[in-house]
PDB file of C-alpha atoms in Angstrom:
ATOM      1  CA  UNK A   1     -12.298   9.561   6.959  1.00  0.00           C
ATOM      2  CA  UNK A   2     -12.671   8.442  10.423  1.00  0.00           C
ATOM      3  CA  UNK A   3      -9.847   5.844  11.493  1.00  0.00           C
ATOM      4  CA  UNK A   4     -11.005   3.015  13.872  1.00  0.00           C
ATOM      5  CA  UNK A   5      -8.727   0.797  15.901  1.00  0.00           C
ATOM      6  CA  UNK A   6     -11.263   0.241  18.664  1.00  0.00           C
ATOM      7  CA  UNK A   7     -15.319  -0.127  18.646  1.00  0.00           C
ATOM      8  CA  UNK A   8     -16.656  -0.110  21.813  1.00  0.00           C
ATOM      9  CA  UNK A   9     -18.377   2.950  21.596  1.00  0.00           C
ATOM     10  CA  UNK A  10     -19.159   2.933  17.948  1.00  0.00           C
ATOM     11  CA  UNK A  11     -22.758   3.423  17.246  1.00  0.00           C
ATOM     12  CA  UNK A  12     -22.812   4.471  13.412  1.00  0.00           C
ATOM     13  CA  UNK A  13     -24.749   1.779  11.641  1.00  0.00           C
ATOM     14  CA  UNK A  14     -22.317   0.727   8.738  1.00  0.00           C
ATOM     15  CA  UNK A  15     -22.501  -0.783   5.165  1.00  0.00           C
ATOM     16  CA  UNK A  16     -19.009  -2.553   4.950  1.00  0.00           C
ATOM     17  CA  UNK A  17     -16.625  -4.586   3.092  1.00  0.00           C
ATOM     18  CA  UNK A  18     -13.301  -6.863   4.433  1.00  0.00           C
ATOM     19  CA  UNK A  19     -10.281  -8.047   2.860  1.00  0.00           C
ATOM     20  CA  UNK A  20      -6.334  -7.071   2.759  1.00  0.00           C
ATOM     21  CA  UNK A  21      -7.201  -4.472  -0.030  1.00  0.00           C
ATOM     22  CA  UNK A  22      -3.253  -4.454  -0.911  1.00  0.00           C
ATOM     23  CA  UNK A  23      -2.953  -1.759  -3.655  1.00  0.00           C
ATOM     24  CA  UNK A  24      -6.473  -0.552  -3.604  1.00  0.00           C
ATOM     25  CA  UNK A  25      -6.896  -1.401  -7.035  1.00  0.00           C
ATOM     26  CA  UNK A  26      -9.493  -1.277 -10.099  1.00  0.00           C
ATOM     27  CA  UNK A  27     -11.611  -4.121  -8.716  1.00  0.00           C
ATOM     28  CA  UNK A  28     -11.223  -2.877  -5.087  1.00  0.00           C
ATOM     29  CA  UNK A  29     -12.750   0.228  -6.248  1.00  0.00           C
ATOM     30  CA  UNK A  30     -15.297  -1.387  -7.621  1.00  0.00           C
ATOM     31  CA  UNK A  31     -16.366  -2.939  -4.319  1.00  0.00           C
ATOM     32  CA  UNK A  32     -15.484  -0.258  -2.142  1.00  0.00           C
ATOM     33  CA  UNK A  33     -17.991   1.904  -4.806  1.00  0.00           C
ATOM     34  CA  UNK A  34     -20.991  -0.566  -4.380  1.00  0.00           C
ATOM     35  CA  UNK A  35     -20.358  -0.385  -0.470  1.00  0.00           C
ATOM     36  CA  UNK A  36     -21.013   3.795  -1.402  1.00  0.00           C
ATOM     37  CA  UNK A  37     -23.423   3.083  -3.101  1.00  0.00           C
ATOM     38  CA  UNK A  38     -25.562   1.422  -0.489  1.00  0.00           C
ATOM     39  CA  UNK A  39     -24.305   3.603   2.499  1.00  0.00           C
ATOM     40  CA  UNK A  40     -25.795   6.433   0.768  1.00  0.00           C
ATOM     41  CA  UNK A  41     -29.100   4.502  -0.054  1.00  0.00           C
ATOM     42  CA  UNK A  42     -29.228   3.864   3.617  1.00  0.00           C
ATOM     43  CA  UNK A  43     -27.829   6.751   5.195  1.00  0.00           C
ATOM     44  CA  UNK A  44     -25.388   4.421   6.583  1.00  0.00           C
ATOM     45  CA  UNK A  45     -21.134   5.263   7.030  1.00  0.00           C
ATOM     46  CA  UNK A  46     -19.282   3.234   4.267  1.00  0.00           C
ATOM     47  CA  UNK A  47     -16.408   1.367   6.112  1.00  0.00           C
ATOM     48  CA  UNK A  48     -13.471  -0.357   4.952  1.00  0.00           C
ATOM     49  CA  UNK A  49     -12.386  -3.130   6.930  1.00  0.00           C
ATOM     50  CA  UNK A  50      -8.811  -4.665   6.791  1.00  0.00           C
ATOM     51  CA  UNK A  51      -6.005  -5.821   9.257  1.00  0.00           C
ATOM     52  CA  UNK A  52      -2.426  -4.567   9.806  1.00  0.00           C
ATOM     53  CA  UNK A  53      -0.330  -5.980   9.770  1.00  0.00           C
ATOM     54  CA  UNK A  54      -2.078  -8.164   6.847  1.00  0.00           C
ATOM     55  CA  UNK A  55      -2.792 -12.328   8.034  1.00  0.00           C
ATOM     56  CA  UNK A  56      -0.063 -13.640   5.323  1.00  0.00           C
ATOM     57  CA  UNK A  57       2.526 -10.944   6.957  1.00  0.00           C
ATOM     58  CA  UNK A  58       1.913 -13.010  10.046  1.00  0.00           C
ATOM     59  CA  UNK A  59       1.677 -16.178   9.256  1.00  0.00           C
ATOM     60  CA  UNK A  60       4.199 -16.540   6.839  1.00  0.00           C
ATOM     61  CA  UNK A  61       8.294 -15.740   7.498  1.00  0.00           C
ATOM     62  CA  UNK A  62       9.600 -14.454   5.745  1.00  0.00           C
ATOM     63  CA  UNK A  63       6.039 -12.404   4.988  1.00  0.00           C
ATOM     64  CA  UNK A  64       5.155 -11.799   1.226  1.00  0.00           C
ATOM     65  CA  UNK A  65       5.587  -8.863  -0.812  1.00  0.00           C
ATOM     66  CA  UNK A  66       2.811  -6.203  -0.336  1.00  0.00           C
ATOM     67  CA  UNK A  67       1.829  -3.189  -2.629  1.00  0.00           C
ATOM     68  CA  UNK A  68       1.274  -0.431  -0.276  1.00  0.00           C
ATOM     69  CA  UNK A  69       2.524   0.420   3.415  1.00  0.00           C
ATOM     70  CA  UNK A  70      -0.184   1.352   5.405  1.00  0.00           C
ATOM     71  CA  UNK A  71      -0.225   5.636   5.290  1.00  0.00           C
ATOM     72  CA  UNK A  72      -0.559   5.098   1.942  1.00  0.00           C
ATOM     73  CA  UNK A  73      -3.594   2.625   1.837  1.00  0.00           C
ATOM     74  CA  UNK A  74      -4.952   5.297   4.193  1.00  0.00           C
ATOM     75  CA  UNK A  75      -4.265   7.847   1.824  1.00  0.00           C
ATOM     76  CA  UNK A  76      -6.499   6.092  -1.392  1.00  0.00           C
ATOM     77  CA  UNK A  77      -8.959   5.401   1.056  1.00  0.00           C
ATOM     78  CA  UNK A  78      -9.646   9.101   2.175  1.00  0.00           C
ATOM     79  CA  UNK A  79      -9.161  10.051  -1.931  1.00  0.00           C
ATOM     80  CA  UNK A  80     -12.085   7.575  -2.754  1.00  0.00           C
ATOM     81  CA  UNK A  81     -14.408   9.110  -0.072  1.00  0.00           C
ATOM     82  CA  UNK A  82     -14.432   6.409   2.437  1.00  0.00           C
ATOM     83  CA  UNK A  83     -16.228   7.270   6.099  1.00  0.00           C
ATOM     84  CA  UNK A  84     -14.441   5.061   7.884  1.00  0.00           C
ATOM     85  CA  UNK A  85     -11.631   2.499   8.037  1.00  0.00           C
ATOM     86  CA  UNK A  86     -11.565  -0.026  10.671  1.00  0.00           C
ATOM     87  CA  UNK A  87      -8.108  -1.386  10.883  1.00  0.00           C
ATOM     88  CA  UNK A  88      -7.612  -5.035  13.069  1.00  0.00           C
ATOM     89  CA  UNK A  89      -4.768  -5.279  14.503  1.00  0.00           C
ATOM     90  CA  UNK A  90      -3.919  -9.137  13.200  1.00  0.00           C
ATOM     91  CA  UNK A  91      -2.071 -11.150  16.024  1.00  0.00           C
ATOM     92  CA  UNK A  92      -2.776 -14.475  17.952  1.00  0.00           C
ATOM     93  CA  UNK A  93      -6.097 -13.958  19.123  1.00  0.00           C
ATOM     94  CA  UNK A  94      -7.626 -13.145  15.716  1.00  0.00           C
ATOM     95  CA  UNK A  95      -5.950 -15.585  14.091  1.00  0.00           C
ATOM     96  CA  UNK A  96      -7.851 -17.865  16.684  1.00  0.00           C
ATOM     97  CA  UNK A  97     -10.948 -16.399  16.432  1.00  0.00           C
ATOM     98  CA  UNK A  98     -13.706 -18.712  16.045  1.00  0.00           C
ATOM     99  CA  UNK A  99     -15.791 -17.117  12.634  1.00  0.00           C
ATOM    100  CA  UNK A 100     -18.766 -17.119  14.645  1.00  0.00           C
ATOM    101  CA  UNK A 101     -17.417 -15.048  17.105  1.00  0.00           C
ATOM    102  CA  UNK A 102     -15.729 -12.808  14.618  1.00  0.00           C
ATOM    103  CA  UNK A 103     -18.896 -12.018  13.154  1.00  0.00           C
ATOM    104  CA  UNK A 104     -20.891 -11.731  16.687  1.00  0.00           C
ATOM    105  CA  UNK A 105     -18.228  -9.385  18.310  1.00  0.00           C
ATOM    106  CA  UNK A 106     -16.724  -7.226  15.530  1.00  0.00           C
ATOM    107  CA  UNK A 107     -19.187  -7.465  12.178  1.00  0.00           C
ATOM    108  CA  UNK A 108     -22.572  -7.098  14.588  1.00  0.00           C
ATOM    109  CA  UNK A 109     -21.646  -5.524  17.793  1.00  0.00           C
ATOM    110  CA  UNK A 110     -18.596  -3.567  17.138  1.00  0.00           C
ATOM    111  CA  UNK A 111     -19.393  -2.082  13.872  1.00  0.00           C
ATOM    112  CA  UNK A 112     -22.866  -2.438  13.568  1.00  0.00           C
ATOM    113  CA  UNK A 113     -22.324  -4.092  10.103  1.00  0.00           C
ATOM    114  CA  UNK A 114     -25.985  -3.666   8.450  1.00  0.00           C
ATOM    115  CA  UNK A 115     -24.403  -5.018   4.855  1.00  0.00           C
ATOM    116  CA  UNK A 116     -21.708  -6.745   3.789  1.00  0.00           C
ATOM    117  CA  UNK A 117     -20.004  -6.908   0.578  1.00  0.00           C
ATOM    118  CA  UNK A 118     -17.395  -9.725   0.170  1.00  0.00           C
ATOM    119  CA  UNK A 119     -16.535 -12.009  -2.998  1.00  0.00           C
ATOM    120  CA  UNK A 120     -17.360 -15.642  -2.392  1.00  0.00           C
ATOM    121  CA  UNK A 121     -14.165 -16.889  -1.794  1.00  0.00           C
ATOM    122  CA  UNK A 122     -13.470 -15.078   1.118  1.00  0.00           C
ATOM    123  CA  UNK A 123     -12.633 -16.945   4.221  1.00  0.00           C
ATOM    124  CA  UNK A 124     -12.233 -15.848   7.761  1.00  0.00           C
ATOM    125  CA  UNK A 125     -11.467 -17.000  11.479  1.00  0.00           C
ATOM    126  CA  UNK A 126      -9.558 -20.235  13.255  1.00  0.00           C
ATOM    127  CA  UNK A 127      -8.234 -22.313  10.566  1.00  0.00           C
ATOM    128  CA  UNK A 128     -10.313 -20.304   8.076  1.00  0.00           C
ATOM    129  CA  UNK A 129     -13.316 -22.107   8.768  1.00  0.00           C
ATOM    130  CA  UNK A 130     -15.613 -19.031   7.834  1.00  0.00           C
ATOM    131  CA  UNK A 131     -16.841 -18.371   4.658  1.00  0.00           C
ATOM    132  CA  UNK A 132     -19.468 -16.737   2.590  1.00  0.00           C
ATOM    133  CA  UNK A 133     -22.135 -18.687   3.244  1.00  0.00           C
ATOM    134  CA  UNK A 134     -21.868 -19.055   6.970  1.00  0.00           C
ATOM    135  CA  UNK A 135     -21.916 -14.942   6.509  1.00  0.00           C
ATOM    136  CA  UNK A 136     -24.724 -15.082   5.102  1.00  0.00           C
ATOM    137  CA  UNK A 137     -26.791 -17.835   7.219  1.00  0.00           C
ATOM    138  CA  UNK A 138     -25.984 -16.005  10.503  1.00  0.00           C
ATOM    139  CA  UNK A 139     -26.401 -12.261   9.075  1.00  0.00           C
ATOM    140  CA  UNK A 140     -29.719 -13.330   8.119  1.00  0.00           C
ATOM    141  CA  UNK A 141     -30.814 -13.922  12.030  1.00  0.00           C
ATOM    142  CA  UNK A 142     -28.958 -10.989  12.852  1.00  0.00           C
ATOM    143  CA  UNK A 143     -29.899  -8.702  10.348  1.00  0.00           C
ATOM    144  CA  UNK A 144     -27.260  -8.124   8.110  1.00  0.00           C
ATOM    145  CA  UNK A 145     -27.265  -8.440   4.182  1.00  0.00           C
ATOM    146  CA  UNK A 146     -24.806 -10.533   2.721  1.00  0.00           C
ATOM    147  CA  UNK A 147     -23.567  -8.923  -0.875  1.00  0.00           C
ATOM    148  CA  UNK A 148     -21.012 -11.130  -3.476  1.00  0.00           C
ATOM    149  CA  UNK A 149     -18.783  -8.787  -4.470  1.00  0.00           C
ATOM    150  CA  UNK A 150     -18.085  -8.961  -8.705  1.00  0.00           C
ATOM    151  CA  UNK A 151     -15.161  -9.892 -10.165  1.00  0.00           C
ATOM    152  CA  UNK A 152     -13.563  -7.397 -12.189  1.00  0.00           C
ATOM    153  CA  UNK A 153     -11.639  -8.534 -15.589  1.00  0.00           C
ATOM    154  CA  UNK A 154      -8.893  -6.776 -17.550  1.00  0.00           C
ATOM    155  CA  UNK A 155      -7.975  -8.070 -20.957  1.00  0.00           C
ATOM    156  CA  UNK A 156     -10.316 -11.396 -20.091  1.00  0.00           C
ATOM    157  CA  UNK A 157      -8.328 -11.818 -16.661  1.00  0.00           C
ATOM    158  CA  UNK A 158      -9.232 -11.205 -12.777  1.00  0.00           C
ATOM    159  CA  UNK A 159      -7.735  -7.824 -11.442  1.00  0.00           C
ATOM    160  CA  UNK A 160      -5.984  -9.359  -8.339  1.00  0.00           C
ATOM    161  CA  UNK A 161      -3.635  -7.759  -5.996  1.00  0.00           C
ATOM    162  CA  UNK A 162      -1.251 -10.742  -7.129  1.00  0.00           C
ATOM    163  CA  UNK A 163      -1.270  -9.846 -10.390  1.00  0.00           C
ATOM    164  CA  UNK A 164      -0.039  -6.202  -9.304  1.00  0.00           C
ATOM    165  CA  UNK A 165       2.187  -7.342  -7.261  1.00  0.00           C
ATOM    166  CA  UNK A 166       4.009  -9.371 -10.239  1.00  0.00           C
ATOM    167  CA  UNK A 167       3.916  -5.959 -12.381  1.00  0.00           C
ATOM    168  CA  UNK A 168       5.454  -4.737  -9.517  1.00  0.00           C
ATOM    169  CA  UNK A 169       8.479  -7.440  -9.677  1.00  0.00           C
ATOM    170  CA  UNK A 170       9.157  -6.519 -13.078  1.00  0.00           C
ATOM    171  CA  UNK A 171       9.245  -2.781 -12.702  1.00  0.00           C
ATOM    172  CA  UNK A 172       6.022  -3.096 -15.197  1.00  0.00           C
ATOM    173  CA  UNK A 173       4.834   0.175 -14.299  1.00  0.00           C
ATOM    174  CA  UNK A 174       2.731   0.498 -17.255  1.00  0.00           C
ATOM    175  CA  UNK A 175       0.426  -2.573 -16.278  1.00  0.00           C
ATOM    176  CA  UNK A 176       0.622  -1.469 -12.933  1.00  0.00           C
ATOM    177  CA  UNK A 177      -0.915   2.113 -13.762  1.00  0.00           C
ATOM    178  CA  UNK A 178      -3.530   0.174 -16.035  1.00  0.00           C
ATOM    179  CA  UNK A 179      -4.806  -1.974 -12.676  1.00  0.00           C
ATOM    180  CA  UNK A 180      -4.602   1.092 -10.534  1.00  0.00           C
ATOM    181  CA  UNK A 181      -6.297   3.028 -12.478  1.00  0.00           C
ATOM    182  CA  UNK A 182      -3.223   5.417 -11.331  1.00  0.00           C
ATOM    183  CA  UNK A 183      -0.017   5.553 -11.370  1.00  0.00           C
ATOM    184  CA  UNK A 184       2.258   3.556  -8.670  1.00  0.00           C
ATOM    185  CA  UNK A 185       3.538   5.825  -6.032  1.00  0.00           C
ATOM    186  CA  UNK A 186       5.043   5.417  -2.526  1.00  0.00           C
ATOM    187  CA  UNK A 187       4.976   8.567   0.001  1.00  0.00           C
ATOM    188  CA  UNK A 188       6.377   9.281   3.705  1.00  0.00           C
ATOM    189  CA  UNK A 189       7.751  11.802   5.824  1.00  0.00           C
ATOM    190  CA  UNK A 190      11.568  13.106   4.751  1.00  0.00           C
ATOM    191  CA  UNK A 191      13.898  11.611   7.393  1.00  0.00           C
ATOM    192  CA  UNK A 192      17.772  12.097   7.799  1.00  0.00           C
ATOM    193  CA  UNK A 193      19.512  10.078   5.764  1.00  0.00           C
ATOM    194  CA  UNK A 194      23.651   9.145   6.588  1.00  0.00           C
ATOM    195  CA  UNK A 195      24.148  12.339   4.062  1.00  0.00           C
ATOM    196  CA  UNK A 196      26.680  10.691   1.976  1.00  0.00           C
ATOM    197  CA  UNK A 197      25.017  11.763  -1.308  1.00  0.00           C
ATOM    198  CA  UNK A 198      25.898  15.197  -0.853  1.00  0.00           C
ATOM    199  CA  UNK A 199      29.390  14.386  -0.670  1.00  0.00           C
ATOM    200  CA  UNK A 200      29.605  12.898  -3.647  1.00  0.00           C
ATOM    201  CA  UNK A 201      27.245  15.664  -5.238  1.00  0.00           C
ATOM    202  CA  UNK A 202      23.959  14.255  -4.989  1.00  0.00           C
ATOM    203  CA  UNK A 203      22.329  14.850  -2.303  1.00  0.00           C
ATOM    204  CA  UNK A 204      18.895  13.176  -1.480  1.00  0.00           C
ATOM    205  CA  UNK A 205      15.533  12.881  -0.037  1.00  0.00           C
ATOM    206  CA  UNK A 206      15.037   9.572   2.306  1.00  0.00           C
ATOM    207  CA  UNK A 207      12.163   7.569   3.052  1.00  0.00           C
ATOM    208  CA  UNK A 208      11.521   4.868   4.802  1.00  0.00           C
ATOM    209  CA  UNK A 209       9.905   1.711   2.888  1.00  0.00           C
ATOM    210  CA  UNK A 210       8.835  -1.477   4.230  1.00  0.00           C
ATOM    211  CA  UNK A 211      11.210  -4.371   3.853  1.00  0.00           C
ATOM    212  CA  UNK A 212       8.658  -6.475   1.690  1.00  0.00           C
ATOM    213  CA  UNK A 213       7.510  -3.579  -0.701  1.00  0.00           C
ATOM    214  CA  UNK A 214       6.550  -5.325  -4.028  1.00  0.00           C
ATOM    215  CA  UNK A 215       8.110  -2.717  -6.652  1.00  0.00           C
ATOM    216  CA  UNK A 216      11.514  -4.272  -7.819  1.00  0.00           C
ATOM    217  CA  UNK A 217      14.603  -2.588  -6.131  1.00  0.00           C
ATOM    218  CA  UNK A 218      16.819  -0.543  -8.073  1.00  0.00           C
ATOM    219  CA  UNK A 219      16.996   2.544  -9.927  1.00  0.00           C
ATOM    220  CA  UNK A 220      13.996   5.109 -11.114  1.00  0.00           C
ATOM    221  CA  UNK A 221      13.298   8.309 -12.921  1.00  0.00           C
ATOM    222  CA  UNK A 222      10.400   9.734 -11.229  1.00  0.00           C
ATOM    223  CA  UNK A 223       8.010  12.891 -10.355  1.00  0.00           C
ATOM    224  CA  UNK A 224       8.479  13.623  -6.663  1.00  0.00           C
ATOM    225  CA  UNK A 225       5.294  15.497  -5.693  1.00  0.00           C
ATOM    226  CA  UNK A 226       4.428  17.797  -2.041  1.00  0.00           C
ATOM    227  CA  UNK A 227       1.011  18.842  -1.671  1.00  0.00           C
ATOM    228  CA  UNK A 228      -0.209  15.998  -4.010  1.00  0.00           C
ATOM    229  CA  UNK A 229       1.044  18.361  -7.218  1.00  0.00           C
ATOM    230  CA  UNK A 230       4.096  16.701  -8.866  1.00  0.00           C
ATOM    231  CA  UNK A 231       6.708  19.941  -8.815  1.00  0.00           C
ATOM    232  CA  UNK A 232       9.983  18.336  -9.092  1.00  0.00           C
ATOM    233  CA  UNK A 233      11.870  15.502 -11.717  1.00  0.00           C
ATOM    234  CA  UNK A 234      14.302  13.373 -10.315  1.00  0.00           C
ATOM    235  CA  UNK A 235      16.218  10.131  -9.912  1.00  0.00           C
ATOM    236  CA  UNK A 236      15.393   7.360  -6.560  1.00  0.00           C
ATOM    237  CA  UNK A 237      16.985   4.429  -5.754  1.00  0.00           C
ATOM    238  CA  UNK A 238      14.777   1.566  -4.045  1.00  0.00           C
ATOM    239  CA  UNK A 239      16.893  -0.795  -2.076  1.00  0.00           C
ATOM    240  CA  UNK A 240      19.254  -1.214   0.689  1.00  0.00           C
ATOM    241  CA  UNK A 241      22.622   0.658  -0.161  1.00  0.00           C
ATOM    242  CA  UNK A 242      24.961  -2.658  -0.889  1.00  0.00           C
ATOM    243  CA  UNK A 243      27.763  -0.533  -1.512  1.00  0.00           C
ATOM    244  CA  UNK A 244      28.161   1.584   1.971  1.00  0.00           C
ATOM    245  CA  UNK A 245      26.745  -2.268   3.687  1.00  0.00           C
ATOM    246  CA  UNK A 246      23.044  -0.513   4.416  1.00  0.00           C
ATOM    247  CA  UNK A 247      20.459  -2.826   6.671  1.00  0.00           C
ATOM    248  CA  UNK A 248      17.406  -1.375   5.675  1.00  0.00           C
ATOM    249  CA  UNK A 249      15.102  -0.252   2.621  1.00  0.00           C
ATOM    250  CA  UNK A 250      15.116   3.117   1.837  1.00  0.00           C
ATOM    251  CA  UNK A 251      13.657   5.149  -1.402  1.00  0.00           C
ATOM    252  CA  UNK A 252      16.296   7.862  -1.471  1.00  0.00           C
ATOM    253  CA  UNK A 253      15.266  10.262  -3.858  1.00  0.00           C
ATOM    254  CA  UNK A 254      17.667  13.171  -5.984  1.00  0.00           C
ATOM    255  CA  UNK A 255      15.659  16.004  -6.973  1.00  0.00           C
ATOM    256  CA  UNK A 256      17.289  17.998  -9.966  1.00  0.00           C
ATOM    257  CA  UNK A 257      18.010  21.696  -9.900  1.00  0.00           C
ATOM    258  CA  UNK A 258      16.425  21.366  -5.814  1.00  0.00           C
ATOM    259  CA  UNK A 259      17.824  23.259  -3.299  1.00  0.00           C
ATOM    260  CA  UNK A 260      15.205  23.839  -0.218  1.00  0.00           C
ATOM    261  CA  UNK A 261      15.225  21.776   3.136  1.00  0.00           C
ATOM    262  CA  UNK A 262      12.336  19.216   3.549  1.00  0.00           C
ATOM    263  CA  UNK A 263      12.920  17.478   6.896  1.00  0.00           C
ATOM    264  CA  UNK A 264       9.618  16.230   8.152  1.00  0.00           C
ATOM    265  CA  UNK A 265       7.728  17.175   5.093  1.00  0.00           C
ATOM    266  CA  UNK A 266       5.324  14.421   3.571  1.00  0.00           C
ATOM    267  CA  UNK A 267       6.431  13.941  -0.038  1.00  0.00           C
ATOM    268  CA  UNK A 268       4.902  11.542  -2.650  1.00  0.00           C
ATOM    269  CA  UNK A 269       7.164   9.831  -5.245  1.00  0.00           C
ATOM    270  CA  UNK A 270       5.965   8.058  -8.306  1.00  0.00           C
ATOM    271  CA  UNK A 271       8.467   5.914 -10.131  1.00  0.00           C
ATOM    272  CA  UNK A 272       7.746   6.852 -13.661  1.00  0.00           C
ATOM    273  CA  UNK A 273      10.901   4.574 -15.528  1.00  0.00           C
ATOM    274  CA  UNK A 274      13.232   2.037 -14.376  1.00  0.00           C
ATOM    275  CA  UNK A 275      16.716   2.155 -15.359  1.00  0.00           C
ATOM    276  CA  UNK A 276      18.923   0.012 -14.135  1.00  0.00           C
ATOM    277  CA  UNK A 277      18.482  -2.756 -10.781  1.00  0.00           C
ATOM    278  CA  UNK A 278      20.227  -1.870  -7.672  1.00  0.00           C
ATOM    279  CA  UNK A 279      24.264  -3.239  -7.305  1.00  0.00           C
ATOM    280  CA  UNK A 280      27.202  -2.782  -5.496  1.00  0.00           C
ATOM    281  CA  UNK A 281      30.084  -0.626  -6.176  1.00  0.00           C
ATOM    282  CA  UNK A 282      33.996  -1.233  -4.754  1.00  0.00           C
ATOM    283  CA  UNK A 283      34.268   2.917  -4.421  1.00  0.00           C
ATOM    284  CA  UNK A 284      32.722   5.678  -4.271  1.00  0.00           C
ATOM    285  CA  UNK A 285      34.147   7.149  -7.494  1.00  0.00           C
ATOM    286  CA  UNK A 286      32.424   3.923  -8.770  1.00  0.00           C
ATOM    287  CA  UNK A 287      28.858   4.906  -7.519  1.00  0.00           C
ATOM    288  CA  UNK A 288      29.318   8.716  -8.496  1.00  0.00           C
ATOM    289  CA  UNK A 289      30.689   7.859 -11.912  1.00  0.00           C
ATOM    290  CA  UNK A 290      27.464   5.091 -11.975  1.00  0.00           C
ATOM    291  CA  UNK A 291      24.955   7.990 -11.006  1.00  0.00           C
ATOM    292  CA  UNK A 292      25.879  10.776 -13.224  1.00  0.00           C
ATOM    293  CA  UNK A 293      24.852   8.400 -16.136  1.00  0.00           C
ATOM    294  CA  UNK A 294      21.685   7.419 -14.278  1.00  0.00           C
ATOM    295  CA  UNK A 295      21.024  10.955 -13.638  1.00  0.00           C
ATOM    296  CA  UNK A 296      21.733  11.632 -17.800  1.00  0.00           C
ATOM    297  CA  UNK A 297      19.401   9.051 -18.718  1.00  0.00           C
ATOM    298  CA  UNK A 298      16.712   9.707 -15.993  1.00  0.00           C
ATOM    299  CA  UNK A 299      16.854  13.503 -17.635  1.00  0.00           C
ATOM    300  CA  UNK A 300      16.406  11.725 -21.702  1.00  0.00           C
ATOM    301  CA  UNK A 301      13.304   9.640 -20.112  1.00  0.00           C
ATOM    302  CA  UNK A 302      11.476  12.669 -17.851  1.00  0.00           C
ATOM    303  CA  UNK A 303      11.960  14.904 -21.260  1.00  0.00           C
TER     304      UNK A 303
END
């Protein structure tokens, strides 16, 4: 998959589709596979188009919860055969951009945009004055095919990124896997943590997470996979370390019976069971008395 932050050179005509696409799920794949579809009819490059940091992230302090951190979206993207993915960098400008122009310069020009697929209600530019149908009254002097994207329904309701994102709240991983069509997992490079686990006897893997990650902080059992194949049960802990005064959101990650060095290595962890929400402990015997029993009951569930 070819990753675009500038156009000015691009010359692949492209069948596309726009939106956050926060979680990439069921009814995201169902758009992103018509967009396929029609690339290939074509011999066009399917292209994803979607902004980072996403327009409520920027609008709105303090920003809302999102389902996936960028590397990640990247990473579904590349799995469901995707050409190319044009990310917009979302900042004043764009969020001034007249829809007209939007279309002109980055739809026509920039990414040679010979279809669209969109849903209806999708509006774009300065004070989200552009919509579908002004898509599809200018495409149609320009040349480009306007396409409503379907709706996609799960037990008689809309898949929606909010409705993962609330499944996400409630450590509902089940629903979560259902709108996914996969099971919820959050990857990243292992970094150097403040290595207090491994005084206490539990040493662990850290990654960094976004501050607004939707999945509810606290306690997992999970898989923790290199290579994309799951090798290694464990326990994580998704929050912000109240009890040593932590400042950021990490996933730090206990692998059992693991003994090897993983700096720098790109690890995937999927939160299979939550256990318990994240809380603060007056010691350290505390938190290590706390853990062994999460570690005992993260064993029962992984069985």
């Amino acid at each position: 998959m070819k990753l675009l932050r500038t156009w000015n050179n691009q010359t692949i005509p492209s069948i596309a589709t726009i939106g956050n696409f926060d979680g990439l799920h069921l009814g995201h794949q169902a758009v992103i596979q018509k967009v396929q579809d029609k690339a290939a009819s074509l011999g066009f490059a399917s292209t994803v188009i979607s902004f980072e940091p996403l327009p409520a992230e920027y609008l709105r302090k303090p920003p809302p919860t999102r389902i996936l951190p960028l590397r990640d979206k990247l990473i579904y993207l590349q799995a469901l055969q995707v050409k190319q993915f044009a990310c917009l960098s979302f900042n004043q400008a764009l969020a001034e951009m007249e829809p007209e122009e939007f279309i002109q310069t980055i739809l026509l020009d920039g990414l040679q945009v010979r279809a669209l697929v969109v849903g209806d209600d999708f509006r774009f530019g300065r004070k989200r004055r552009g919509d579908y149908q002004m898509l599809q009254d200018l495409g149609a002097t320009q040349g480009m095919e306007v396409l409503q994207a379907s709706t996609l329904l799960h037990a008689s309701e809309r898949v929606s990124s909010t409705w993962v994102r609330e499944a996400l709240a409630k450590a509902d991983l089940s629903t979560v896997k259902t709108l996914l069509g996969r099971p919820y997992t959050l990857s990243g490079r292992i970094r150097h943590g403040d290595k207090r686990g491994r005084t206490i006897g539990f040493p662990t893997l850290n990654l960094r997470i976004p501050e607004n990650i939707a999945l509810r902080k606290g306690v997992y059992a999970v898989h923790a996979a290199r290579n994309d194949q799951f090798l290694v049960k464990g326990i994580a802990n998704l929050g912000s370390r109240p009890t040593v005064n932590g400042l950021e959101t990490r996933l730090e990650v206990h692998l059992f019976d693991f003994t090897e060095q993983v700096y720098q290595q790109h690890w995937t962890i999927e939160p299979v069971a939550f256990i318990r929400d994240e809380q603060r402990f007056e010691s350290f015997d505390l938190l290590k008395q706390q853990i062994k029993l999460d570690v005992e009951q993260a064993r029962s569930l992984l069985h």
